[in-house]
Short mmCIF file of C-alpha atoms and ligand atoms in Angstrom, two decimals:
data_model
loop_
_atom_site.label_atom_id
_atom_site.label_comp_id
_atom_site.label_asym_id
_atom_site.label_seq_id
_atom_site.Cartn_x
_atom_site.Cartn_y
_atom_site.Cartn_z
CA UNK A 17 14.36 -35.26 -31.35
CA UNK A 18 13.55 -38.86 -30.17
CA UNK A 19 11.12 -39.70 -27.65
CA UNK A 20 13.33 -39.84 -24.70
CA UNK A 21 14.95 -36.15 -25.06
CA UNK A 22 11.41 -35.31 -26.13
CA UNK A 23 9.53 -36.80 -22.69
CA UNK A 24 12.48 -37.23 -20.47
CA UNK A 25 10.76 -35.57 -17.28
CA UNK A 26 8.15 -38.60 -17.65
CA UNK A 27 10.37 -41.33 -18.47
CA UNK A 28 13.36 -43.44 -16.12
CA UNK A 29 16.08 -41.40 -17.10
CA UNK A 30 19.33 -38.94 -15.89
CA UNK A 31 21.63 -37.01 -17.20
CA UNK A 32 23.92 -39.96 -17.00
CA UNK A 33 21.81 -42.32 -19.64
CA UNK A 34 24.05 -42.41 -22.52
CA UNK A 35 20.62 -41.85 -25.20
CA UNK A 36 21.08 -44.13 -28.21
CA UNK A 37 18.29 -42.67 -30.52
CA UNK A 38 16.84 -42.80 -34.18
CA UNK A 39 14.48 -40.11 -33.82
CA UNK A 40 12.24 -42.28 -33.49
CA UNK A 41 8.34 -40.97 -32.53
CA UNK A 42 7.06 -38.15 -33.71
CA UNK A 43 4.60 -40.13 -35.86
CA UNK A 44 1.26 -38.75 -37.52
CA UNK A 45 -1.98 -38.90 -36.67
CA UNK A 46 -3.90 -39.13 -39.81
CA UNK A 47 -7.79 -38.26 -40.03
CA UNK A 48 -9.27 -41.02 -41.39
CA UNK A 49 -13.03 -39.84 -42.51
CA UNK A 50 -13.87 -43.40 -44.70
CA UNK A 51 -13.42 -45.57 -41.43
CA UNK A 52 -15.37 -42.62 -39.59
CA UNK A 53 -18.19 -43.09 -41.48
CA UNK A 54 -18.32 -46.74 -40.96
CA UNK A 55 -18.62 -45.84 -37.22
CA UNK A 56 -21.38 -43.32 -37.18
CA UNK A 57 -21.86 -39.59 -37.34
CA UNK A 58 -20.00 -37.43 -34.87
CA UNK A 59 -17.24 -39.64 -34.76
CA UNK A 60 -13.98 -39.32 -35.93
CA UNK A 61 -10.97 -41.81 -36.60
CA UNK A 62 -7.65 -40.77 -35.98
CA UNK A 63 -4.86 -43.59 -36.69
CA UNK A 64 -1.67 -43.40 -35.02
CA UNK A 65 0.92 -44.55 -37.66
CA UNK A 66 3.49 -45.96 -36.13
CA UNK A 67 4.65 -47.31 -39.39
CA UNK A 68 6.92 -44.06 -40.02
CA UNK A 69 9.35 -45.13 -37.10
CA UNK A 70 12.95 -45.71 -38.07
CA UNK A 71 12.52 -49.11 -38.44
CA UNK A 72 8.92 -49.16 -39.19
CA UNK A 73 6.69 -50.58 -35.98
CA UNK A 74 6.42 -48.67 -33.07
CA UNK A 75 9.07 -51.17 -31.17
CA UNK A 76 11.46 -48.48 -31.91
CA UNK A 77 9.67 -46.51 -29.01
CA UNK A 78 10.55 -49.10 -26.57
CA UNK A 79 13.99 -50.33 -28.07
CA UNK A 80 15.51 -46.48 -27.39
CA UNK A 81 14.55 -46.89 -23.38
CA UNK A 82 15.55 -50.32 -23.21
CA UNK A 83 18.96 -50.37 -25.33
CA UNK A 84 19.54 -46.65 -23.41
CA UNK A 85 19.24 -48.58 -20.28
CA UNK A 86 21.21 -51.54 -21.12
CA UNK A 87 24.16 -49.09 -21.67
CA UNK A 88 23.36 -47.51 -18.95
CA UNK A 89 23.80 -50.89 -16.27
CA UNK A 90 26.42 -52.08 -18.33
CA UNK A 91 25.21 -54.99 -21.28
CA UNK A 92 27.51 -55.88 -23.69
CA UNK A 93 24.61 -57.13 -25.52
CA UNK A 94 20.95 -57.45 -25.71
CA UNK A 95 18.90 -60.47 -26.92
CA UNK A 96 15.41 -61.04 -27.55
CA UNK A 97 12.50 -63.63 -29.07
CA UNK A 98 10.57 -62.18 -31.68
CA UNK A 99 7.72 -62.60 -34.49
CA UNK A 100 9.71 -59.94 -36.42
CA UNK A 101 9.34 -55.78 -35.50
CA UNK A 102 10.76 -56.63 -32.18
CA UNK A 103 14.27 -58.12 -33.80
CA UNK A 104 14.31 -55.57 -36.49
CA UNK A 105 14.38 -52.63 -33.80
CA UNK A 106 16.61 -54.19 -31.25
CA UNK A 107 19.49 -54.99 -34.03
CA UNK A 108 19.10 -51.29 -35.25
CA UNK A 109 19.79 -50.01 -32.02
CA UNK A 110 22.00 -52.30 -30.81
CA UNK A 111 23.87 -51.29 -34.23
CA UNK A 112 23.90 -47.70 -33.30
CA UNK A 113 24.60 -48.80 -29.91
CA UNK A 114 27.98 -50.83 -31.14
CA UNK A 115 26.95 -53.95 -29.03
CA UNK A 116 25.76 -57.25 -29.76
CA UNK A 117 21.95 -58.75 -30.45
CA UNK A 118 21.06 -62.02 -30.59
CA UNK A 119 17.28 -62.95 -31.39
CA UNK A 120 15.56 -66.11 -31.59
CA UNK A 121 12.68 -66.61 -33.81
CA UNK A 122 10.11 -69.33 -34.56
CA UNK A 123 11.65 -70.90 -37.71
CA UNK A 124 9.47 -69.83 -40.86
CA UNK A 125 7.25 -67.60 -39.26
CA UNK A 126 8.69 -64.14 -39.65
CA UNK A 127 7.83 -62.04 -42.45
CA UNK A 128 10.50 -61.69 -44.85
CA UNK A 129 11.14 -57.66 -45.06
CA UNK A 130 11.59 -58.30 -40.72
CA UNK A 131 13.90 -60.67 -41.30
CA UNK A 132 15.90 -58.70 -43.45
CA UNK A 133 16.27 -56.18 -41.22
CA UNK A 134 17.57 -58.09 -38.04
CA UNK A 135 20.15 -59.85 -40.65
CA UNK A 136 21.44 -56.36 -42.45
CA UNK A 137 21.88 -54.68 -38.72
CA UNK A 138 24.25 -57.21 -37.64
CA UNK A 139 22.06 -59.62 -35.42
CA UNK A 140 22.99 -63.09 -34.77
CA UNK A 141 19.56 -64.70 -35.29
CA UNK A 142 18.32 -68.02 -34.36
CA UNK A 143 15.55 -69.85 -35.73
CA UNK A 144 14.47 -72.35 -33.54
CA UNK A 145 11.61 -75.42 -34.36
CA UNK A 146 8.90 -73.80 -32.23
CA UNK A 147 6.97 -71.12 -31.36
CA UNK A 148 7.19 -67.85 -30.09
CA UNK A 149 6.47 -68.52 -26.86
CA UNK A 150 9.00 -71.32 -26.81
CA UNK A 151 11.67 -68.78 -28.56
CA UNK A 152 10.74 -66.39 -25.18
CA UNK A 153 11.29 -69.04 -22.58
CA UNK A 154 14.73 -70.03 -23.89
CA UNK A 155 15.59 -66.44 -24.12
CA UNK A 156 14.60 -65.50 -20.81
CA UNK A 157 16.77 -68.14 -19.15
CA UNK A 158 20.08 -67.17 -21.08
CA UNK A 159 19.23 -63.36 -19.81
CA UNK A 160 19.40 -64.42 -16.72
CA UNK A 161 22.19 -66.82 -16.64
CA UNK A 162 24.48 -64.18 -18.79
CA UNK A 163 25.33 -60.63 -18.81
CA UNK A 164 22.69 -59.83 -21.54
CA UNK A 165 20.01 -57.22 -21.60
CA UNK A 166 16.67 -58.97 -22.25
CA UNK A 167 14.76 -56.57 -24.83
CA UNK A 168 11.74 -58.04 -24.76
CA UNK A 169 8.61 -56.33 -23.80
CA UNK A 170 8.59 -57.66 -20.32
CA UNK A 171 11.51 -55.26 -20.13
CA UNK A 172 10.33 -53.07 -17.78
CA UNK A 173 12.29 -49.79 -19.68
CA UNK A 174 10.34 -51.05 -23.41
CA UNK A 175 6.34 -50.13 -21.72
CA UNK A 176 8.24 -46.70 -20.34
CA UNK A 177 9.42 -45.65 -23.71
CA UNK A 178 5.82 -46.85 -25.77
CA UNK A 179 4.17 -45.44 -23.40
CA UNK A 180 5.46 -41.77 -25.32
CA UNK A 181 2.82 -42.73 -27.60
CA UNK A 182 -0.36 -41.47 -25.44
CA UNK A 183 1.60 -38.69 -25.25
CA UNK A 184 2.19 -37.43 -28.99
CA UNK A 185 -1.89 -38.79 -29.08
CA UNK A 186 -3.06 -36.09 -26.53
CA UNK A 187 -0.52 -33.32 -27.81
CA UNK A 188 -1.68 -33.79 -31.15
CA UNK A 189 -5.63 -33.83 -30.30
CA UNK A 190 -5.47 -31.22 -27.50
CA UNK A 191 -6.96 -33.65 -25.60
CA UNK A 192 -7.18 -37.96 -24.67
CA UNK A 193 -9.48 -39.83 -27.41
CA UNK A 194 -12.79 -40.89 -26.30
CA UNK A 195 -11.53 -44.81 -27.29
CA UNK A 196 -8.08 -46.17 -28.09
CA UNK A 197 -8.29 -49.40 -30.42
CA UNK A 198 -5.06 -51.05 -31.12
CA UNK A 199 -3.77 -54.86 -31.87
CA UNK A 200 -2.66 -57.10 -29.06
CA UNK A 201 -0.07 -59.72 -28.85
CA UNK A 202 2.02 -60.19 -25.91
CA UNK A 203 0.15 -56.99 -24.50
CA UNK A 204 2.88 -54.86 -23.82
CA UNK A 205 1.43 -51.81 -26.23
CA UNK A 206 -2.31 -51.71 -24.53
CA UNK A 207 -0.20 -51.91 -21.22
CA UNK A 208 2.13 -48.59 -22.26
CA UNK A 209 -0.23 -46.69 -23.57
CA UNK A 210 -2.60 -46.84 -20.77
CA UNK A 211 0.05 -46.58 -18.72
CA UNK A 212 0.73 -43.28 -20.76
CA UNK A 213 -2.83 -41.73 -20.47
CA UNK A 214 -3.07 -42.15 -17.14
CA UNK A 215 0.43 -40.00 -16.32
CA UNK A 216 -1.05 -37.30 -18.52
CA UNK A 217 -4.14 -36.87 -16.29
CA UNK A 218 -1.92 -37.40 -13.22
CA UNK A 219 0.07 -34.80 -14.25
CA UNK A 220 -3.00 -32.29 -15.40
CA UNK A 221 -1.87 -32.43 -19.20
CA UNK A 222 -5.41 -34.05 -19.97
CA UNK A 223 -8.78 -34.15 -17.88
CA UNK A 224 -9.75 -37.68 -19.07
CA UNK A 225 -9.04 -41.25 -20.29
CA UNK A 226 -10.12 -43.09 -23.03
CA UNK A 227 -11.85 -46.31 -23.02
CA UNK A 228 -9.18 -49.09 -24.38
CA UNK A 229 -10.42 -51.11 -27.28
CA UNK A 230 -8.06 -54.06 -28.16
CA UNK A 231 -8.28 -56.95 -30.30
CA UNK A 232 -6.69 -60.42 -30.92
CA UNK A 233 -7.23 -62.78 -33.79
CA UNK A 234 -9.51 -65.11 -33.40
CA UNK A 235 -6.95 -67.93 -33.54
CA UNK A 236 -4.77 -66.36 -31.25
CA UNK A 237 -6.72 -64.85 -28.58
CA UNK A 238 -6.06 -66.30 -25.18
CA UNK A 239 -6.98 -63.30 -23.38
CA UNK A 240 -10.18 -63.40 -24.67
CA UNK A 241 -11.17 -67.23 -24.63
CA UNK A 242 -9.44 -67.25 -20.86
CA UNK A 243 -7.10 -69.59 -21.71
CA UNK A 244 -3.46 -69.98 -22.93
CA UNK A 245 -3.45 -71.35 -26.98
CA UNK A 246 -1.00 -73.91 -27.37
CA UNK A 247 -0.61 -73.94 -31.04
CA UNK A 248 -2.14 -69.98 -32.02
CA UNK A 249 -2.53 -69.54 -36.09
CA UNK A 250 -3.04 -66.10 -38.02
CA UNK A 251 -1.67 -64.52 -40.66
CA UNK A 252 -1.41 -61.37 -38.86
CA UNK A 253 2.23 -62.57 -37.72
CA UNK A 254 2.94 -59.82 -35.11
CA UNK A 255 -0.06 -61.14 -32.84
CA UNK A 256 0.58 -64.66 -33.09
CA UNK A 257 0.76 -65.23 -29.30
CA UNK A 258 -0.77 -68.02 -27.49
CA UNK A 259 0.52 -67.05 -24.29
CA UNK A 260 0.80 -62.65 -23.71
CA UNK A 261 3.72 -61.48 -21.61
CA UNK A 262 1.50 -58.78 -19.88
CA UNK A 263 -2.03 -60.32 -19.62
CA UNK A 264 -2.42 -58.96 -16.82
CA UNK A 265 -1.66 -55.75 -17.46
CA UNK A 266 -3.80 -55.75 -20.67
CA UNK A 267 -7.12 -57.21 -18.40
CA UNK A 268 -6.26 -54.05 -15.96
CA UNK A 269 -6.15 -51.40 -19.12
CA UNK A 270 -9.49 -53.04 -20.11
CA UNK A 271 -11.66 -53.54 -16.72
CA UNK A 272 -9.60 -50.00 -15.24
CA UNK A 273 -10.64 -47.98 -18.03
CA UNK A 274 -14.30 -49.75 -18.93
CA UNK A 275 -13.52 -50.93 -22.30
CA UNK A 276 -13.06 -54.49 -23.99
CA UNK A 277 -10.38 -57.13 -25.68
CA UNK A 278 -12.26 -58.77 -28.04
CA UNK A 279 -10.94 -61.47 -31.52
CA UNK A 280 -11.46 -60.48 -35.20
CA UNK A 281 -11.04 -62.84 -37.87
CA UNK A 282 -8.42 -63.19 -40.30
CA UNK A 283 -10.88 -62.36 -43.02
CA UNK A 284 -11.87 -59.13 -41.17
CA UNK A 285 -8.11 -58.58 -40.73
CA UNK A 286 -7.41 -58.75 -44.47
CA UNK A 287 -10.73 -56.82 -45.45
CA UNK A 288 -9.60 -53.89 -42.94
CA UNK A 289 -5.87 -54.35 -44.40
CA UNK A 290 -7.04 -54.23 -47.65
CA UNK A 291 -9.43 -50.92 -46.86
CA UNK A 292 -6.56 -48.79 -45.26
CA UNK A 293 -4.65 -49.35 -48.41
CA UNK A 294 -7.04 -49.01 -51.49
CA UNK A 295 -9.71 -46.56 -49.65
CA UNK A 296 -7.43 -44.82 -47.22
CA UNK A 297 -3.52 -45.17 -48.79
CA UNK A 298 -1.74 -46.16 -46.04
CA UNK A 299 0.12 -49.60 -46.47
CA UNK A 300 0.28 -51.26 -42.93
CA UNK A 301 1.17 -54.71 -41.89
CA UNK A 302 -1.80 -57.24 -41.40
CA UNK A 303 -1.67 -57.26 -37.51
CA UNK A 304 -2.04 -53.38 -37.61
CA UNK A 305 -5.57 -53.71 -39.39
CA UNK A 306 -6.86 -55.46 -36.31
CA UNK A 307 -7.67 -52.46 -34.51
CA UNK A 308 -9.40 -51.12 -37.68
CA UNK A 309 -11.12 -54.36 -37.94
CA UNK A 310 -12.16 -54.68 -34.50
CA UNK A 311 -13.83 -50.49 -34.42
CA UNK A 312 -15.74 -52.07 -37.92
CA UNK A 313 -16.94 -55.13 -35.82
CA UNK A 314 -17.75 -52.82 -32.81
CA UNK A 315 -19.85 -50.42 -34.95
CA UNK A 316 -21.86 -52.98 -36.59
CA UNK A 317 -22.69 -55.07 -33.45
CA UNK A 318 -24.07 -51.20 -32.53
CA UNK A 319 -21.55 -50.46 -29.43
CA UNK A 320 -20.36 -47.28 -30.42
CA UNK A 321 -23.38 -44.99 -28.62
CA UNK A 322 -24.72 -42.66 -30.83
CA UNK A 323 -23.89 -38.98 -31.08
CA UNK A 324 -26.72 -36.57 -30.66
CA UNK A 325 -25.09 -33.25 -30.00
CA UNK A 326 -23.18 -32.31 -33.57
CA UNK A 327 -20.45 -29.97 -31.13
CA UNK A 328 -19.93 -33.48 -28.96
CA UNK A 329 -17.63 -35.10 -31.54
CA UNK A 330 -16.11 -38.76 -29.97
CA UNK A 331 -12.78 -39.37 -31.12
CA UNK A 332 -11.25 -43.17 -31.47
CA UNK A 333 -7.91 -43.38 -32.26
CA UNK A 334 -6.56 -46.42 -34.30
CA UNK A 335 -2.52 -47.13 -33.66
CA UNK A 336 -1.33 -48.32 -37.20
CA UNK A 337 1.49 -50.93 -35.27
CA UNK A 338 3.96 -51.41 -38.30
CA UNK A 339 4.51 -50.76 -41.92
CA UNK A 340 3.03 -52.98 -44.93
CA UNK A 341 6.21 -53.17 -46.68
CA UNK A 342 7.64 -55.28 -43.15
CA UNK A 343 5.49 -58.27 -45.16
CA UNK A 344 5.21 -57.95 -48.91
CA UNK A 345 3.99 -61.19 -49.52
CA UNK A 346 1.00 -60.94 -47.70
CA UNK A 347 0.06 -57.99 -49.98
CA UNK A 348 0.94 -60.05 -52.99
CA UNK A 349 -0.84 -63.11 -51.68
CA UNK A 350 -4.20 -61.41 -50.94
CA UNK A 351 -4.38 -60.04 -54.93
CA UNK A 352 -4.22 -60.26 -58.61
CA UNK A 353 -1.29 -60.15 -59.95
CA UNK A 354 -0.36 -57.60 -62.94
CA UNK A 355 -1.82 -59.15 -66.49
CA UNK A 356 0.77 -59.39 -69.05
CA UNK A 357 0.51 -58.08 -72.71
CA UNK A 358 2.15 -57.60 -75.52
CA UNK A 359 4.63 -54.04 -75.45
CA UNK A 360 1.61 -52.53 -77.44
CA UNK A 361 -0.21 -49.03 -76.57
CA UNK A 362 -3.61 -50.25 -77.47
CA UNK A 363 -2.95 -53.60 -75.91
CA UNK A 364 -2.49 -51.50 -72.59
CA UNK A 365 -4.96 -49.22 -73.10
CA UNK A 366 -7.90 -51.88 -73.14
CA UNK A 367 -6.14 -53.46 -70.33
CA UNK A 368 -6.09 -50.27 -68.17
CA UNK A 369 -10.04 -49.40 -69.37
CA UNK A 370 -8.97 -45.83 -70.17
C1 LIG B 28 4.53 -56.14 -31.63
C2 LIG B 28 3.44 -55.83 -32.56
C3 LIG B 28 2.08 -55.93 -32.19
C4 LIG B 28 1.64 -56.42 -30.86
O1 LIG B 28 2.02 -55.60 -29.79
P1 LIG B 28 2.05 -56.19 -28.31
O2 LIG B 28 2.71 -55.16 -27.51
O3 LIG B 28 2.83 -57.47 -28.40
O4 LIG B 28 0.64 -56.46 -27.92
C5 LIG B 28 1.13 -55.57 -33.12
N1 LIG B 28 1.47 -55.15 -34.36
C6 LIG B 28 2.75 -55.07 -34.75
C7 LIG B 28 3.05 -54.62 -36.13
C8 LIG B 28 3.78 -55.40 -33.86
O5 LIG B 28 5.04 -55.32 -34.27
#
């Protein structure tokens, strides 16, 4: 079942919605006791991997609610800018949905395996010489001149369908985390997912909220430095945003629920992206290792209060954003690669140190 069937008494729709699903949701939440002990004892790390989606980033939450809705109101077609997971989702969806996606990307800057996947759905995609936030304005303007559903997360319908995500979190613990760390980019995901907690306590399912815990890299991280970047650089391609669509909404998630937005660096990125996959074994994308990074930088600069009562354990949950396979290169790039030798079994056995 896919998030909307699954939460439709919390979510914008009627009977009448015609529901174009994956199955989407539905994603673990995976113990993770080597970060946990980074953090302290009494705590433990829960990460949200939102990698096992459809089309592997949790966009797919979002793209069911808005693609649903753009059916619904009567788009021919949907369009979007993207740095990559949100393209990939909207053309699946708009494939299932038998109507037209167009994206616009910043030329050169979208990892390849996203790429692929907005090009093998059927999307028309634009590269343009510029940046995302460029790639957004010009989008926005043809949604509003033409008959096409704008996809992006300023789509009001996207934070109602992400917002599912608190959801499976508190079914799956019995209860909210004590902190929720998590990327941001254009801000849409902190927005949803606090937007998510807080209809679970409305609605009695949970008697708290967690503190949100969101980072930025440090050469993209206007919300922290106050101040729109004009040219942002990281490799952690998903959160390459000068300029966040919902900074507002972000700043409210962080002052409303008495937590922080803070930057990690690229090399804390690729040490945290490197530690989920060697020490933990789960492959993610380098922008989802930012929340991972940013608990590690947390815990070290001693914020994380510590635990005295052993029965008083403090939960943080990580969301894992997207898949490592969306950007193989980066894996490659940040390695050795394989030694060569001769098709001999004692040749590989010295190799391998067996
Ligand atoms: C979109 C995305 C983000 C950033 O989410 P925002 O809602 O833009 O803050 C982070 N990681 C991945 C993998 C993404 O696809």
């Amino acid at each position: 079942m896919g998030v909307i069937d699954r939460y439709r008494d919390y979510l914008p729709v009627t009977g009448k919605t015609p529901v174009i699903s994956l199955e989407e949701g539905g994603t673990p939440l995976v113990r993770a006791d080597l970060i946990a002990e980074r953090i302290g004892p009494g705590y433990a790390v829960w990460l949200k991997y939102e990698g096992l989606n459809p089309t592997a980033s949790f966009k797919d939450r979002g793209m069911t609610m808005a693609v649903s809705k753009a059916l619904e109101e009567g788009s021919r077609a949907v369009a979007c800018a993207s740095t990559g997971n949100t393209s990939a989702s909207a053309a699946a969806f708009a494939a299932r949905a038998k109507i037209k996606c167009v994206v616009v990307i910043p030329e050169g800057a979208i990892a390849l395996g996203k790429l692929a996947q907005a090009l093998i759905h059927g999307a028309t995609v634009i590269a343009i010489r510029g940046n995302f936030d460029q790639a957004l304005d010009i989008v926005r303007e043809i949604c509003e001149k033409y008959p096409i559903a704008l996809v992006n997360s300023i789509n009001p319908y996207r934070i109602e369908g992400q917002k599912t995500a608190s959801f499976e979190v508190c079914d799956s613990l019995g209860h909210a985390p004590d902190y929720h760390a998590l990327p941001v980019g254009n801000a849409g995901n902190i927005t949803a997912y606090w937007k998510g907690y807080k209809e679970y306590k409305e609605r009695g399912k949970v008697d708290r909220l967690p503190v949100m815990l969101g980072f930025q890299a440090a050469g993209a991280a206007p919300i922290v430095e106050k101040r729109v970047i004009e040219d942002p650089r990281t490799l952690a391609t998903a959160i390459k945003i000068g300029n966040p669509a919902s900074w507002k909404q972000a700043e409210a998630a962080r002052d409303e629920s008495g937590g922080l937005i803070d930057k990690v660096t690229d090399e804390e990125i690729i040490e945290a992206y490197r530690l989920l996959a060697a020490g933990v074994g789960i492959f993610v994308e380098p922008a989802s290792a930012a929340g991972i990074a940013g608990i590690l930088k947390k815990a070290k600069q001693g914020y994380f209060p510590a635990v005295t009562s052993p029965s008083e354990r403090k939960d943080i949950v990580c969301v894992l954003t997207g898949h490592g396979l969306k950007d193989p290169d980066m894996a490659i790039k940040c390695l050795e690669t394989p030694v060569v030798v001769d098709a001999k079994i004692e040749e590989v056995i010295r190799e391998a140190g067996i």
